[in-house]
mmCIF file of C-alpha atoms in Angstrom:
data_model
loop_
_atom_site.group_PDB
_atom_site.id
_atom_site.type_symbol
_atom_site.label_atom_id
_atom_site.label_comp_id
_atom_site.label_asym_id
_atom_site.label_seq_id
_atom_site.Cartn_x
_atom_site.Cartn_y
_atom_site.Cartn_z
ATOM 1 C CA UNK A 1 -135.620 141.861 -71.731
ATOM 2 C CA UNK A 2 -136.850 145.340 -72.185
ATOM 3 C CA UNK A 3 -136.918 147.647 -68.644
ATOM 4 C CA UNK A 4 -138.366 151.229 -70.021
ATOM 5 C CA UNK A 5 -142.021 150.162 -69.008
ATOM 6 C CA UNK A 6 -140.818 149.629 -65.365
ATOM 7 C CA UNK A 7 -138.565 151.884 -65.268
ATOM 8 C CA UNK A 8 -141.350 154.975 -66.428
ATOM 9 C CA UNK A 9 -143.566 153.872 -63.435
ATOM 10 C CA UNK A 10 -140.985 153.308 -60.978
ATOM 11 C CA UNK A 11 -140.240 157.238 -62.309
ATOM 12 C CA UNK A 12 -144.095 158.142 -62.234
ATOM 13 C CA UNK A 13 -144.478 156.389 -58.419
ATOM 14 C CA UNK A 14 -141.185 158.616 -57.156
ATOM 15 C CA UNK A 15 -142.650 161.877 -59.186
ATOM 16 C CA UNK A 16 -145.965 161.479 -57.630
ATOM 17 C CA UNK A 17 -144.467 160.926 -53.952
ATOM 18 C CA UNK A 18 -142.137 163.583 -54.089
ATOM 19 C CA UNK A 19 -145.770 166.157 -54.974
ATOM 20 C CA UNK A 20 -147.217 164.823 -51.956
ATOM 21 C CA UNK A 21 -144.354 165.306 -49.685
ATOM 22 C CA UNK A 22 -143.850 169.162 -50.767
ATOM 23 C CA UNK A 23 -147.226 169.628 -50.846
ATOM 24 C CA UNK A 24 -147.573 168.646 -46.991
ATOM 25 C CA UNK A 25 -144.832 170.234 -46.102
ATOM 26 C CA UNK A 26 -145.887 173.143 -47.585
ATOM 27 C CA UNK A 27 -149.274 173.050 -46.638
ATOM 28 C CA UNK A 28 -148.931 171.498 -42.843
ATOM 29 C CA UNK A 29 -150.557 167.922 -44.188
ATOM 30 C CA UNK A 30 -150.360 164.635 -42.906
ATOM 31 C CA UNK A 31 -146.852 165.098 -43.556
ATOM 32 C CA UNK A 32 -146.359 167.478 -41.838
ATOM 33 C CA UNK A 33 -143.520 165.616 -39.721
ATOM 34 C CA UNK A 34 -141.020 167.078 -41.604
ATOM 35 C CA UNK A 35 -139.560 170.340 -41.387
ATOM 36 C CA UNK A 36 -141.647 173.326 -42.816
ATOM 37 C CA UNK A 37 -139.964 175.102 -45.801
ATOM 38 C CA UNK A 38 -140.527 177.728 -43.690
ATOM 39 C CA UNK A 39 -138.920 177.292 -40.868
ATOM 40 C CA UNK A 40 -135.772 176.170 -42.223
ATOM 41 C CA UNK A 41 -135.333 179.730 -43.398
ATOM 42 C CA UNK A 42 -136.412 181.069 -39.810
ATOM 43 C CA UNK A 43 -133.973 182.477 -37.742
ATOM 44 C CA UNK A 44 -134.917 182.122 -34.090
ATOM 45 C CA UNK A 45 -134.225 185.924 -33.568
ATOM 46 C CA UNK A 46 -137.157 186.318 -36.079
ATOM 47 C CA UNK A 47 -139.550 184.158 -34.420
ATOM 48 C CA UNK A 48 -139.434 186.080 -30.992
ATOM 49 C CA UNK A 49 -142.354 188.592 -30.424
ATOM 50 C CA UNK A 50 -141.203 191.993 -30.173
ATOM 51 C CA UNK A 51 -140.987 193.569 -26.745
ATOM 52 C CA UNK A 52 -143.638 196.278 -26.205
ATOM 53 C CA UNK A 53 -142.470 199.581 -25.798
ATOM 54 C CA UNK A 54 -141.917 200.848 -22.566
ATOM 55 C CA UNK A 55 -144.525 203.124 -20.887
ATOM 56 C CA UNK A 56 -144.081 207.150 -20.456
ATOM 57 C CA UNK A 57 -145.214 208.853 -17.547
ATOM 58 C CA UNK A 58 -146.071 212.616 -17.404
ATOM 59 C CA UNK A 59 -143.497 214.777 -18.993
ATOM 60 C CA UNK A 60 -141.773 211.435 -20.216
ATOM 61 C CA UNK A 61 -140.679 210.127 -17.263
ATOM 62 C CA UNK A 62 -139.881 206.522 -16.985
ATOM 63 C CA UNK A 63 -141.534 205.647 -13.802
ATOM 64 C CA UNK A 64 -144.338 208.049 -12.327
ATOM 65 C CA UNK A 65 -143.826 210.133 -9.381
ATOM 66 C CA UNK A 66 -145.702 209.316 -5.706
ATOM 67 C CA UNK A 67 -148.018 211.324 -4.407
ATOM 68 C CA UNK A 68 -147.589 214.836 -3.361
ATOM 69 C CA UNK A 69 -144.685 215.223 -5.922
ATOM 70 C CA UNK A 70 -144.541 217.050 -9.269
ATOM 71 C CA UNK A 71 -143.404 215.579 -12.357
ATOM 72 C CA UNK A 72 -140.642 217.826 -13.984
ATOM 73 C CA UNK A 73 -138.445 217.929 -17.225
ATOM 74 C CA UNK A 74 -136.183 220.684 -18.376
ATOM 75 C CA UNK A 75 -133.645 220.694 -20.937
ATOM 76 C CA UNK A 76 -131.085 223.678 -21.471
ATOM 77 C CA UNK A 77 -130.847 225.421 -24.963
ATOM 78 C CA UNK A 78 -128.112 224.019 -27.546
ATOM 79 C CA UNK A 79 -126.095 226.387 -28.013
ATOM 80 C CA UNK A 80 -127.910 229.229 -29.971
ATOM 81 C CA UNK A 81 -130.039 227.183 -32.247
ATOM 82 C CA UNK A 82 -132.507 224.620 -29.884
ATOM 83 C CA UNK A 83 -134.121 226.498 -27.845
ATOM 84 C CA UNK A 84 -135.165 225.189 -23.868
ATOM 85 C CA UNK A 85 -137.813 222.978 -22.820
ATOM 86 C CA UNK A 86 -139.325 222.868 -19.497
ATOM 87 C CA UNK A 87 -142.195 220.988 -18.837
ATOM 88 C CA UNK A 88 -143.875 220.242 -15.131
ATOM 89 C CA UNK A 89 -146.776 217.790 -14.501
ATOM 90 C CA UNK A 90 -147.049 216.976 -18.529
ATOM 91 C CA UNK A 91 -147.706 220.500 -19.496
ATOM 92 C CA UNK A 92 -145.691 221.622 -21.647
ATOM 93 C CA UNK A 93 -144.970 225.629 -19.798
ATOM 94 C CA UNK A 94 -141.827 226.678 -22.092
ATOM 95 C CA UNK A 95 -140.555 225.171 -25.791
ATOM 96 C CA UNK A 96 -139.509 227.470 -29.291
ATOM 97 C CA UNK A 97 -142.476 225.652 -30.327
ATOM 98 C CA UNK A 98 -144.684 227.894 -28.055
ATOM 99 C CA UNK A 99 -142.537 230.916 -28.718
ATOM 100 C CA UNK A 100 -141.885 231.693 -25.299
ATOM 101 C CA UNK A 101 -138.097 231.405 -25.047
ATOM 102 C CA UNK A 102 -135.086 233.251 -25.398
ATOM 103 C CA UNK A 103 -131.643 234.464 -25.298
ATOM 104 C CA UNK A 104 -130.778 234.454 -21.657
ATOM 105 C CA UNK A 105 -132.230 232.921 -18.659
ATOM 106 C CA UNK A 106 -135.493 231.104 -19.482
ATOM 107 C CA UNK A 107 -137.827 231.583 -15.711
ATOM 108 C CA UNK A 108 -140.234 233.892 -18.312
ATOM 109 C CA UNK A 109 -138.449 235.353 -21.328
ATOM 110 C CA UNK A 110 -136.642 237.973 -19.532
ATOM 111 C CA UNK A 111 -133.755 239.235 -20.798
ATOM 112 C CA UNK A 112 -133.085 242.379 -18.774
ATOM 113 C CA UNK A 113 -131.578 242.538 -14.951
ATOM 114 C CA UNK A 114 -133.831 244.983 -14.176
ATOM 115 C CA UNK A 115 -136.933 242.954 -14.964
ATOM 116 C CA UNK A 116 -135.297 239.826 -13.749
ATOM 117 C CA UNK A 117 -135.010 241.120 -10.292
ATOM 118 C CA UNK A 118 -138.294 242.349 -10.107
ATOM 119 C CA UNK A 119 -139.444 238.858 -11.034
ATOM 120 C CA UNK A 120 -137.362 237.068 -8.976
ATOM 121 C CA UNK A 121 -137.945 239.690 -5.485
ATOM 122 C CA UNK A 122 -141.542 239.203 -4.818
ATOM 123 C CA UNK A 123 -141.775 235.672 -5.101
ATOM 124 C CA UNK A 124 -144.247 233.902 -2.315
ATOM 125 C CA UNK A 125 -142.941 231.378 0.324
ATOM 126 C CA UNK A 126 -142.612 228.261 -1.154
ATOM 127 C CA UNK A 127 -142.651 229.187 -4.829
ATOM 128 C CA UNK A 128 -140.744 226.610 -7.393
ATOM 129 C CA UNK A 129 -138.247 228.475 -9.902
ATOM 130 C CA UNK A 130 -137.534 226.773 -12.848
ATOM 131 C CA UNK A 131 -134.325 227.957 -15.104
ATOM 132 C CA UNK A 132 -133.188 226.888 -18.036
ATOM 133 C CA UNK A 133 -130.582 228.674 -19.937
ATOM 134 C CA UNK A 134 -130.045 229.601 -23.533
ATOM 135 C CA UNK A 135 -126.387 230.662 -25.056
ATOM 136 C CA UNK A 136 -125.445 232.500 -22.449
ATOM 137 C CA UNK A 137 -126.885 232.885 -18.577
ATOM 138 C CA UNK A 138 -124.384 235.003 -17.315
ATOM 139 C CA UNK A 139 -124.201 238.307 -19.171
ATOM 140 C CA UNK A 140 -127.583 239.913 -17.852
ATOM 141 C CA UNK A 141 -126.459 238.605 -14.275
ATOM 142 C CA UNK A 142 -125.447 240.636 -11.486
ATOM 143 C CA UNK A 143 -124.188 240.194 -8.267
ATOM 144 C CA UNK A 144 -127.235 240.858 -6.577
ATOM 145 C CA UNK A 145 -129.087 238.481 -9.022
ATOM 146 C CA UNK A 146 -126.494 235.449 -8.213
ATOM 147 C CA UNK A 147 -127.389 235.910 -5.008
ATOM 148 C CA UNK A 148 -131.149 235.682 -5.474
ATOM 149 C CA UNK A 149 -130.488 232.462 -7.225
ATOM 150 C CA UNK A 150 -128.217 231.318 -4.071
ATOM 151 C CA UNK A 151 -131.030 231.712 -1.717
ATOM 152 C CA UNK A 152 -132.927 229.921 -3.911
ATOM 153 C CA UNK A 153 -130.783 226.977 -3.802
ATOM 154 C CA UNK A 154 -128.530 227.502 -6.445
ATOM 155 C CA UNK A 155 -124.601 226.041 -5.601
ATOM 156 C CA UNK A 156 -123.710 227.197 -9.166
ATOM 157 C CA UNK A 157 -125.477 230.709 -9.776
ATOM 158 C CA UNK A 158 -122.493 232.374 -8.529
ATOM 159 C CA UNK A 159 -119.829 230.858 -10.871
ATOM 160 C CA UNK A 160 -121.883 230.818 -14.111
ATOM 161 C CA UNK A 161 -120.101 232.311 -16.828
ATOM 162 C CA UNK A 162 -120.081 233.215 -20.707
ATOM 163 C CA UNK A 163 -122.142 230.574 -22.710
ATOM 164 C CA UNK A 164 -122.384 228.125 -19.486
ATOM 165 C CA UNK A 165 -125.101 225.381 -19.719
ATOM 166 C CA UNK A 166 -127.369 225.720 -16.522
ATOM 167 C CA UNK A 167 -130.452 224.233 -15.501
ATOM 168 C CA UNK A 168 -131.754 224.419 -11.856
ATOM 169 C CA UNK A 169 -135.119 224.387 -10.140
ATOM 170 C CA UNK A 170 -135.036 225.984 -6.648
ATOM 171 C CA UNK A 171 -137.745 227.842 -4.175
ATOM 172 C CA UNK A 172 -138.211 230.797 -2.619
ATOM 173 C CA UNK A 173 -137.578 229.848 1.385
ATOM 174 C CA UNK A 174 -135.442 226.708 0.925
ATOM 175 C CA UNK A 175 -133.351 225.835 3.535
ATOM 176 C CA UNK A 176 -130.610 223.756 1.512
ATOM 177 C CA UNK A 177 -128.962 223.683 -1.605
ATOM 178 C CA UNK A 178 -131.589 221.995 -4.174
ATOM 179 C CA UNK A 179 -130.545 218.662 -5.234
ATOM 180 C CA UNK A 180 -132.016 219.829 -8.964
ATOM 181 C CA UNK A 181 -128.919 221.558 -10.327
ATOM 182 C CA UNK A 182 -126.507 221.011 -13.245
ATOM 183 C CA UNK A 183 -123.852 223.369 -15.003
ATOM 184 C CA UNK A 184 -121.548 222.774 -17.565
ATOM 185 C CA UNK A 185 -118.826 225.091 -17.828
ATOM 186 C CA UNK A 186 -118.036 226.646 -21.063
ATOM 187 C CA UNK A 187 -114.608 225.608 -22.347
ATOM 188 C CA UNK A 188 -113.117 225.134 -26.186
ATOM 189 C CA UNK A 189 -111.343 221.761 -24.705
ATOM 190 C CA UNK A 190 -114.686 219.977 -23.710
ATOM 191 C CA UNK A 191 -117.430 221.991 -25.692
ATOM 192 C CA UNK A 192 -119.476 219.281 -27.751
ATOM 193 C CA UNK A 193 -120.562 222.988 -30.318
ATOM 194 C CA UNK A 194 -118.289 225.503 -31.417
ATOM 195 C CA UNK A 195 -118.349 227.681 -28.787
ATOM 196 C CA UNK A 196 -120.790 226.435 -26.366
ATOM 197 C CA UNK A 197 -120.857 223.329 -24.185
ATOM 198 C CA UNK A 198 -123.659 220.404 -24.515
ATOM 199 C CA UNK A 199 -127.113 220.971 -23.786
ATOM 200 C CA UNK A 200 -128.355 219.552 -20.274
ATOM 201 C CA UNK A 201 -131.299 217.387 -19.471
ATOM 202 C CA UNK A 202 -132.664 217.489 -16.063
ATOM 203 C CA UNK A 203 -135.943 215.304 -14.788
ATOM 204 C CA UNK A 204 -137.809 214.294 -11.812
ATOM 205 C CA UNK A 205 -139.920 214.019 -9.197
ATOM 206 C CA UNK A 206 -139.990 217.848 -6.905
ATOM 207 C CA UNK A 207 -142.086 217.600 -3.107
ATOM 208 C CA UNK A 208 -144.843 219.568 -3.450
ATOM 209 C CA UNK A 209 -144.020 221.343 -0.090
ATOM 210 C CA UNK A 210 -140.698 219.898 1.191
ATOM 211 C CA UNK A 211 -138.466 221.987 -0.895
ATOM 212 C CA UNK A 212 -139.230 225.144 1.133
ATOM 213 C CA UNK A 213 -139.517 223.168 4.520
#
C-alpha cells in the first residue's frame, strides 16, 4: 500500500497551518493568543515610558523660590581657564560668554584695590554683593578690603589666600554672617587642578529685604 499521497497532504495541511499561525502572530489575528514575536524579544525595561525630564526654574534651580525671594546661581572660576558665572532671577549678569569677567574678584571686573574699594564704600543700605572668584581672590586684597567683605557678611574674606576658591553673596547693613558662603582653600594635597582647588557652585533662594534686616 502506497502512503506518499497522504503523506504530501498531511505535509500540505501542517505547511498551510503553520502560515496561518505566524501570520497571526505576526499580524495580531485571530490568533493572536499566542505570544507576539515581538514581545518575546521585549525586555520589560524597554517597554517602560521614559520619565520626563525634570523641570528648571529660573537660573536652573530645581524648585522655584517663594515670593519676595530672588533666585540666584554663582559658580567660581576653574582655575584659570572657566571663567565665573553668576546669574540672579534668570538673567544671566556675569559669564566669559558675555566678556565681563576676570582675573580677580568678579563683583564687576575689577582688578585693582583702589577701584575695588571705591566700589565696595558707597554701597546703599540693603544692597546684595555677589562675588565670585577667578584664580586668585586674594592678591589685590587688603586689609581694609577683608574687612569690607566682613561687614558684609563674609566669615571667610579674612582668611582667603593665593588661588582660594570663594563665592559669597552678602549686603551692605547685614546684621549676621550670610548663610551664602563657600571657600575652598588652596592646597597641592586636595587641589582637584594643578595648582588650584575645584571650582564652587553656589544656588538659592536670597530675601529680598531680610538679609539687611
Amino acid at each position: 500500500m502506497r502512503l506518499a499521497g497522504p503523506l504530501r497532504i498531511v505535509a500540505l495541511v501542517v505547511t498551510v497551518g503553520l502560515t496561518w499561525i505566524i501570520g497571526s502572530i505576526l499580524l495580531g489575528g485571530p490568533a493572536s493568543g499566542f505570544p507576539r514575536i515581538q514581545q518575546l524579544f521585549t525586555s520589560p525595561e524597554s517597554a517602560v515610558t521614559a520619565e520626563p525630564r525634570a523641570r528648571k526654574y529660573k537660573c536652573g534651580l530645581p524648585q522655584p523660590c517663594p515670593e519676595e525671594h530672588l533666585a540666584f546661581r554663582m559658580v567660581s572660576g576653574a582655575a584659570n581657564v572657566i571663567g565665573p558665572k553668576i546669574c540672579l532671577e534668570d538673567k544671566m549678569l556675569m559669564s566669559s560668554v558675555k566678556d565681563n569677567v576676570g582675573r580677580g574678584l568678579n563683583i564687576a571686573l575689577v582688578n585693582d584695590v583702589n577701584d575695588l574699594l571705591k566700589f565696595i564704600r558707597p554701597l546703599h543700605e540693603g544692597t546684595l554683593v555677589f562675588v565670585a572668584s577667578y584664580d586668585d581672590p586674594a592678591t589685590k586684597m587688603n586689609e581694609e578690603t577683608r574687612k569690607l567683605f566682613s561687614e558684609l557678611g563674609s566669615r571667610n574674606a579674612k582668611e582667603l589666600a593665593f588661588r582660594d576658591s570663594w563665592v559669597f553673596v552678602g549686603a551692605k547693613g547685614v546684621q549676621n554672617k550670610s548663610p551664602f558662603e563657600q571657600h575652598v582653600k588652596n592646597s597641592k594635597h586636595t587641589n582637584k587642578y594643578e595648582g588650584w582647588p575645584e571650582a564652587l557652585e553656589m544656588e538659592g533662594c536670597i530675601p529680598r529685604r531680610s538679609m539687611a534686616s
